[in-house]
CSV table of C-alpha atoms in Angstrom, one decimal:
chain,number,residue,atom,x,y,z
U,1,MET,CA,15.0,144.3,141.6
U,2,MET,CA,18.5,143.0,142.5
U,3,ASP,CA,19.2,141.0,139.3
U,4,ARG,CA,17.7,143.7,137.4
U,5,ASN,CA,19.8,146.6,138.6
U,6,SER,CA,24.0,146.3,138.7
U,7,SER,CA,24.1,149.2,141.2
U,8,ALA,CA,22.2,147.5,143.9
U,9,LEU,CA,24.6,145.6,146.8
U,10,THR,CA,22.3,144.8,149.3
U,11,GLY,CA,18.8,143.8,149.7
U,12,LEU,CA,17.0,142.9,153.0
U,13,LEU,CA,13.2,142.4,153.7
U,14,ILE,CA,11.4,141.7,157.2
U,15,ASN,CA,8.2,141.0,158.0
U,16,LYS,CA,7.1,140.8,161.9
U,17,GLY,CA,10.9,140.7,163.1
U,18,ARG,CA,11.6,137.6,160.7
U,19,ILE,CA,13.3,138.0,157.5
U,20,VAL,CA,12.0,136.9,154.4
U,21,PHE,CA,14.7,137.8,152.0
U,22,GLU,CA,18.4,139.2,152.3
U,23,GLY,CA,21.0,139.4,149.4
U,24,TYR,CA,24.0,140.7,148.4
U,25,LYS,CA,26.4,141.2,145.3
U,26,ASP,CA,30.3,142.0,145.9
U,27,PRO,CA,31.8,143.9,147.6
U,28,ALA,CA,28.9,143.5,149.8
U,29,ASP,CA,28.3,140.4,152.4
U,30,SER,CA,26.9,139.8,155.8
U,31,ASN,CA,30.0,140.8,157.3
U,32,ARG,CA,30.5,144.1,155.7
U,33,LYS,CA,29.4,147.5,157.5
U,34,MET,CA,27.2,149.6,155.0
U,35,HIS,CA,27.6,153.7,155.1
U,36,SER,CA,24.2,155.2,155.8
U,37,MET,CA,24.4,158.5,154.1
U,38,SER,CA,21.8,160.7,155.1
U,39,MET,CA,19.8,157.6,156.7
U,40,SER,CA,22.1,158.2,159.6
U,41,LYS,CA,19.6,161.5,159.9
U,42,SER,CA,16.9,159.2,161.2
U,43,LEU,CA,19.0,157.6,164.3
U,44,THR,CA,19.4,161.4,165.0
U,45,ALA,CA,16.2,162.1,165.3
U,46,LEU,CA,15.6,158.7,167.7
U,47,VAL,CA,18.4,159.7,169.8
U,48,ILE,CA,16.8,162.8,170.6
U,49,GLY,CA,13.3,161.1,171.0
U,50,ASN,CA,14.9,159.2,173.9
U,51,LEU,CA,16.8,162.3,175.5
U,52,TYR,CA,13.1,164.1,175.6
U,53,CYS,CA,11.7,161.0,176.4
U,54,ASP,CA,13.8,160.3,179.4
U,55,GLY,CA,13.5,163.9,180.9
U,56,LYS,CA,17.1,165.2,179.5
U,57,ILE,CA,15.3,167.1,177.8
U,58,HIS,CA,12.4,169.6,178.8
U,59,SER,CA,10.5,170.2,175.4
U,60,LEU,CA,10.9,169.6,171.9
U,61,ASP,CA,10.0,173.3,171.8
U,62,ASP,CA,13.1,174.5,173.7
U,63,LYS,CA,15.8,176.2,171.5
U,64,ALA,CA,18.4,174.2,170.8
U,65,GLY,CA,21.2,176.7,172.4
U,66,LYS,CA,19.4,175.8,175.7
U,67,TYR,CA,21.5,172.8,175.7
U,68,ALA,CA,24.6,173.3,173.0
U,69,THR,CA,25.1,176.6,174.8
U,70,TRP,CA,27.8,177.2,171.4
U,71,LEU,CA,25.5,177.4,168.9
U,72,ASP,CA,25.2,180.7,167.9
U,73,PRO,CA,21.7,182.1,169.3
U,74,ASN,CA,21.0,184.3,166.5
U,75,THR,CA,21.0,181.0,163.7
U,76,TYR,CA,21.0,177.5,164.6
U,77,GLY,CA,21.2,177.9,168.3
U,78,GLY,CA,17.8,180.4,168.3
U,79,THR,CA,16.1,177.1,166.4
U,80,THR,CA,14.0,174.9,168.4
U,81,ILE,CA,14.7,171.1,168.8
U,82,ARG,CA,11.1,170.5,166.9
U,83,ASN,CA,11.8,172.6,164.1
U,84,LEU,CA,15.3,170.9,163.7
U,85,LEU,CA,13.6,167.5,163.5
U,86,MET,CA,11.5,168.9,160.3
U,87,MET,CA,13.8,170.5,158.9
U,88,ALA,CA,12.1,174.1,159.2
U,89,SER,CA,14.6,175.7,160.3
U,90,GLY,CA,14.4,178.0,157.5
U,91,MET,CA,18.0,178.4,157.6
U,92,LYS,CA,19.5,178.9,153.9
U,93,LYS,CA,21.8,175.9,152.9
U,94,GLN,CA,25.6,177.3,151.2
U,95,GLY,CA,26.0,173.8,149.8
U,96,ALA,CA,24.8,170.9,147.1
U,97,HIS,CA,22.9,168.3,148.6
U,98,GLY,CA,21.4,170.3,151.3
U,99,GLN,CA,25.4,170.6,153.0
U,100,PRO,CA,25.1,173.6,155.3
U,101,ILE,CA,28.0,174.8,154.2
U,102,LYS,CA,29.8,174.1,150.5
U,103,LYS,CA,31.5,170.8,150.4
U,104,ALA,CA,30.5,170.5,154.2
U,105,TYR,CA,30.6,166.3,154.3
U,106,ILE,CA,34.1,165.5,152.6
U,107,ARG,CA,35.7,168.4,154.6
U,108,LEU,CA,34.0,167.0,157.7
U,109,ARG,CA,34.9,162.6,157.0
U,110,ASN,CA,38.6,164.0,156.2
U,111,GLN,CA,39.0,166.1,159.4
U,112,ARG,CA,39.7,169.6,157.8
U,113,ILE,CA,36.7,171.2,159.9
U,114,THR,CA,34.7,170.6,163.0
U,115,VAL,CA,31.0,170.6,163.2
U,116,PRO,CA,30.7,173.9,165.6
U,117,TRP,CA,33.0,175.8,162.9
U,118,THR,CA,30.4,174.7,160.3
U,119,LEU,CA,27.4,176.1,162.2
U,120,SER,CA,29.3,179.2,163.6
U,121,ASP,CA,28.8,182.4,162.9
U,122,LYS,CA,31.9,182.5,160.9
U,123,GLN,CA,29.9,181.0,158.1
U,124,HIS,CA,27.5,183.7,157.8
U,125,HIS,CA,24.1,181.9,158.2
U,126,THR,CA,20.8,183.2,157.6
U,127,ARG,CA,17.5,182.6,157.4
U,128,THR,CA,15.2,182.3,154.4
U,129,HIS,CA,12.1,181.6,155.9
U,130,GLU,CA,10.9,182.0,159.6
U,131,GLN,CA,11.6,179.2,161.5
U,132,GLY,CA,8.4,176.0,161.4
U,133,THR,CA,7.2,177.6,158.5
U,134,ASN,CA,8.9,175.2,155.5
U,135,HIS,CA,10.6,172.4,155.1
U,136,LEU,CA,14.3,173.2,154.0
U,137,TYR,CA,16.3,169.9,153.4
U,138,ASN,CA,19.4,171.1,155.1
U,139,SER,CA,22.1,169.0,156.8
U,140,GLY,CA,23.0,171.7,159.0
U,141,ASP,CA,19.7,171.1,161.5
U,142,THR,CA,20.8,167.4,162.0
U,143,LEU,CA,24.2,168.4,163.0
U,144,ALA,CA,22.5,171.5,165.3
U,145,LEU,CA,20.2,168.1,166.8
U,146,SER,CA,23.2,166.2,167.3
U,147,GLN,CA,25.2,169.0,169.4
U,148,VAL,CA,22.0,169.4,171.4
U,149,ALA,CA,22.7,165.5,172.5
U,150,ARG,CA,26.2,165.5,173.0
U,151,SER,CA,25.7,168.4,175.7
U,152,LEU,CA,24.1,165.7,177.3
U,153,GLY,CA,26.2,163.0,178.0
U,154,GLY,CA,27.6,162.6,174.0
U,155,PHE,CA,26.1,161.6,171.1
U,156,VAL,CA,27.7,158.4,170.7
U,157,ASN,CA,27.2,157.3,174.3
U,158,ASN,CA,23.3,158.0,173.8
U,159,PHE,CA,23.2,156.5,170.9
U,160,ASN,CA,24.7,153.3,172.1
U,161,ARG,CA,22.6,153.5,175.7
U,162,TYR,CA,19.0,154.3,174.2
U,163,ILE,CA,18.9,152.4,170.8
U,164,TRP,CA,23.0,149.5,170.0
U,165,SER,CA,22.2,148.0,173.4
U,166,LYS,CA,18.7,147.1,172.7
U,167,ILE,CA,18.9,145.9,169.0
U,168,GLY,CA,21.0,142.7,169.4
U,169,ALA,CA,23.4,143.9,166.9
U,170,GLU,CA,26.0,141.3,165.3
U,171,HIS,CA,28.3,143.3,164.6
U,172,GLU,CA,30.0,146.7,166.0
U,173,GLY,CA,28.7,150.0,164.4
U,174,SER,CA,30.6,152.6,164.0
U,175,TRP,CA,30.1,156.3,163.5
U,176,MET,CA,32.0,159.3,161.1
U,177,ILE,CA,33.6,162.1,163.1
U,178,ASP,CA,34.9,165.2,162.6
U,179,LYS,CA,38.9,166.4,163.7
U,180,ARG,CA,37.8,167.0,167.1
U,181,GLY,CA,35.5,164.0,168.1
U,182,HIS,CA,32.0,165.4,166.9
U,183,VAL,CA,30.0,163.0,165.2
U,184,ILE,CA,28.7,163.5,161.5
U,185,SER,CA,25.3,163.0,162.6
U,186,PHE,CA,23.6,163.7,159.3
U,187,ALA,CA,25.8,161.3,157.0
U,188,GLY,CA,28.0,159.1,159.2
U,189,PHE,CA,26.9,155.9,160.2
U,190,ASN,CA,28.0,152.1,159.4
U,191,ALA,CA,26.3,148.7,159.8
U,192,THR,CA,25.7,145.5,158.4
U,193,LEU,CA,22.6,144.8,156.5
U,194,ARG,CA,20.9,142.7,159.1
U,195,ASP,CA,21.9,145.6,161.9
U,196,TRP,CA,20.0,147.9,159.8
U,197,GLY,CA,16.9,146.1,159.6
U,198,ARG,CA,17.2,145.7,163.2
U,199,LEU,CA,17.5,149.4,163.8
U,200,GLY,CA,13.9,149.3,161.5
U,201,MET,CA,12.3,147.1,163.8
U,202,TYR,CA,13.8,148.9,166.9
U,203,THR,CA,12.1,151.9,165.2
U,204,ILE,CA,8.8,149.8,165.0
U,205,ASP,CA,8.8,148.8,168.4
U,206,MET,CA,9.1,152.3,169.3
U,207,ALA,CA,6.2,153.1,167.4
U,208,LYS,CA,4.0,150.6,168.8
U,209,GLY,CA,4.5,151.5,172.1
U,210,ARG,CA,7.4,148.9,173.3
U,211,GLY,CA,9.2,151.4,174.5
U,212,GLY,CA,7.1,153.2,176.4
U,213,SER,CA,4.2,155.1,175.8
U,214,CYS,CA,6.2,158.4,175.2
U,215,MET,CA,8.4,157.2,172.9
U,216,GLN,CA,5.5,155.8,171.1
U,217,GLU,CA,3.8,159.1,170.4
U,218,PHE,CA,7.1,160.9,169.5
U,219,THR,CA,8.1,157.9,167.2
U,220,GLU,CA,4.2,158.2,165.8
U,221,ASP,CA,5.2,161.5,164.9
U,222,MET,CA,8.3,161.0,163.5
U,223,LEU,CA,7.1,158.3,161.0
U,224,SER,CA,4.2,160.9,159.6
U,225,GLU,CA,4.3,163.9,158.4
U,226,GLN,CA,4.7,166.6,160.2
U,227,ILE,CA,5.5,169.3,157.3
U,228,ARG,CA,4.3,169.4,153.8
U,229,ASN,CA,7.1,168.6,151.1
U,230,GLU,CA,6.5,171.6,148.7
U,231,ARG,CA,8.8,169.6,146.5
U,232,ARG,CA,10.7,172.9,144.9
U,233,LEU,CA,12.9,172.6,141.7
U,234,GLY,CA,16.4,171.2,142.6
U,235,GLU,CA,15.6,170.4,146.4
U,236,ALA,CA,16.0,166.9,147.7
U,237,GLY,CA,12.9,164.2,148.1
U,238,LYS,CA,10.8,164.6,145.0
U,239,ALA,CA,9.3,160.8,145.6
U,240,PHE,CA,8.0,161.9,149.0
U,241,SER,CA,5.1,164.2,149.9
U,242,GLY,CA,5.8,165.1,153.5
U,243,TYR,CA,8.1,165.0,156.4
U,244,GLY,CA,8.2,163.7,159.8
U,245,TYR,CA,11.1,164.0,162.5
U,246,GLN,CA,14.3,163.3,160.0
U,247,THR,CA,12.7,161.0,158.0
U,248,TRP,CA,10.3,161.6,154.8
U,249,ILE,CA,6.7,160.7,154.4
U,250,MET,CA,5.1,158.9,151.2
U,251,ASP,CA,1.9,159.5,150.5
U,252,ASN,CA,0.7,155.7,151.4
U,253,GLY,CA,2.0,156.5,154.7
U,254,ASN,CA,5.6,154.2,154.2
U,255,ALA,CA,8.0,156.0,156.1
U,256,TRP,CA,11.8,156.2,154.4
U,257,TRP,CA,15.5,156.9,155.4
U,258,VAL,CA,17.1,157.9,152.8
U,259,GLY,CA,20.7,158.2,152.2
U,260,TYR,CA,22.3,159.7,149.1
U,261,GLY,CA,23.5,157.4,146.1
U,262,GLY,CA,20.9,154.7,146.8
U,263,GLN,CA,20.4,153.8,150.5
U,264,ARG,CA,17.5,153.1,152.0
U,265,VAL,CA,15.2,151.8,155.1
U,266,GLY,CA,11.6,151.9,154.4
U,267,ILE,CA,9.0,150.9,156.9
U,268,ASN,CA,5.5,150.2,157.5
U,269,VAL,CA,4.7,150.3,161.3
U,270,LYS,CA,1.3,148.9,160.7
U,271,LEU,CA,2.6,145.5,159.1
U,272,GLU,CA,5.7,145.8,161.2
U,273,LYS,CA,7.3,145.5,157.8
U,274,VAL,CA,11.0,146.8,156.8
U,275,MET,CA,13.3,147.1,153.4
U,276,VAL,CA,16.6,148.0,153.5
U,277,VAL,CA,18.8,148.1,150.5
U,278,HIS,CA,22.6,149.7,149.4
U,279,SER,CA,23.2,150.7,145.9
U,280,TYR,CA,26.5,152.8,144.8
U,281,ILE,CA,24.4,155.0,142.6
U,282,GLU,CA,21.0,156.0,142.8
U,283,ASN,CA,19.1,154.9,139.5
U,284,TYR,CA,16.7,152.4,140.8
U,285,MET,CA,14.9,154.3,143.3
U,286,ILE,CA,11.5,153.8,142.2
U,287,GLU,CA,11.4,150.3,141.5
U,288,ALA,CA,13.1,150.1,144.9
U,289,HIS,CA,9.8,152.2,146.4
U,290,ASP,CA,7.4,149.9,144.5
U,291,ALA,CA,8.6,146.8,145.2
U,292,PHE,CA,8.4,148.0,149.5
U,293,ASN,CA,4.8,149.2,148.8
U,294,TYR,CA,4.0,146.3,146.9
U,295,PHE,CA,5.4,144.0,150.2
U,296,ALA,CA,4.4,146.2,153.2
U,297,ASP,CA,0.6,146.1,151.4
U,298,ARG,CA,0.3,142.5,151.8
U,299,ASP,CA,-0.4,140.2,155.4
């Protein structure tokens, strides 16, 4: 697959914790951190799950504004954590590729604006659907979740405590932040290829009950369809039939962390298999999905 596609930069296959394939093309290598784009959304869900199972979040049906009190109670602050996890806030996105306002990613990345400002009533956010009724891909939902985590001891602190410190990472990871230090949770994590694989295996461990029954239940829900993807014209995720918690789900049950431009982590919990690819153009994802389906179907 990597040989046939010039845009592929990395490839990794893991079977029950053992690497069975690892490949790189310039400028990628084993020491270079690879950007997540929207794969970081799934990491945000894992942070929320850990906070919930640790008792810091009392219920996934609590509204986000109960914790992040600065969120607008009429929009993101009035949306339940569960509906934010499912990207079912019903909030209208104003920018391309699911961005809550126009050019949110580049403006946050270049530290021109902040996450709270992006979600505030100054942006005139409105609902197009009642929350919980439709899946509408909107990165504002992820930002609201990270604000909940920020209110409970800091997003990065919680990510490090619950996840990064547990995976045996080879290298440092890094999160992009806005000009006030708020994490850009919808598209802002960087890690080396093998550490991305470790994050996939951590998720399988949680779904297998190796992190306790609460995280098992949460991660099972995260990696299974919670809401149907209607595959609306112009919407993201046409390859996927459903959505879990900040994670895309295929008809065959395989779960996918998906990043713009050809970044993917595929997860099959039953057979404990993980695939990671990074790219600079998203022009071979059907082949990548088929390759993982073939790999995951075999013991």
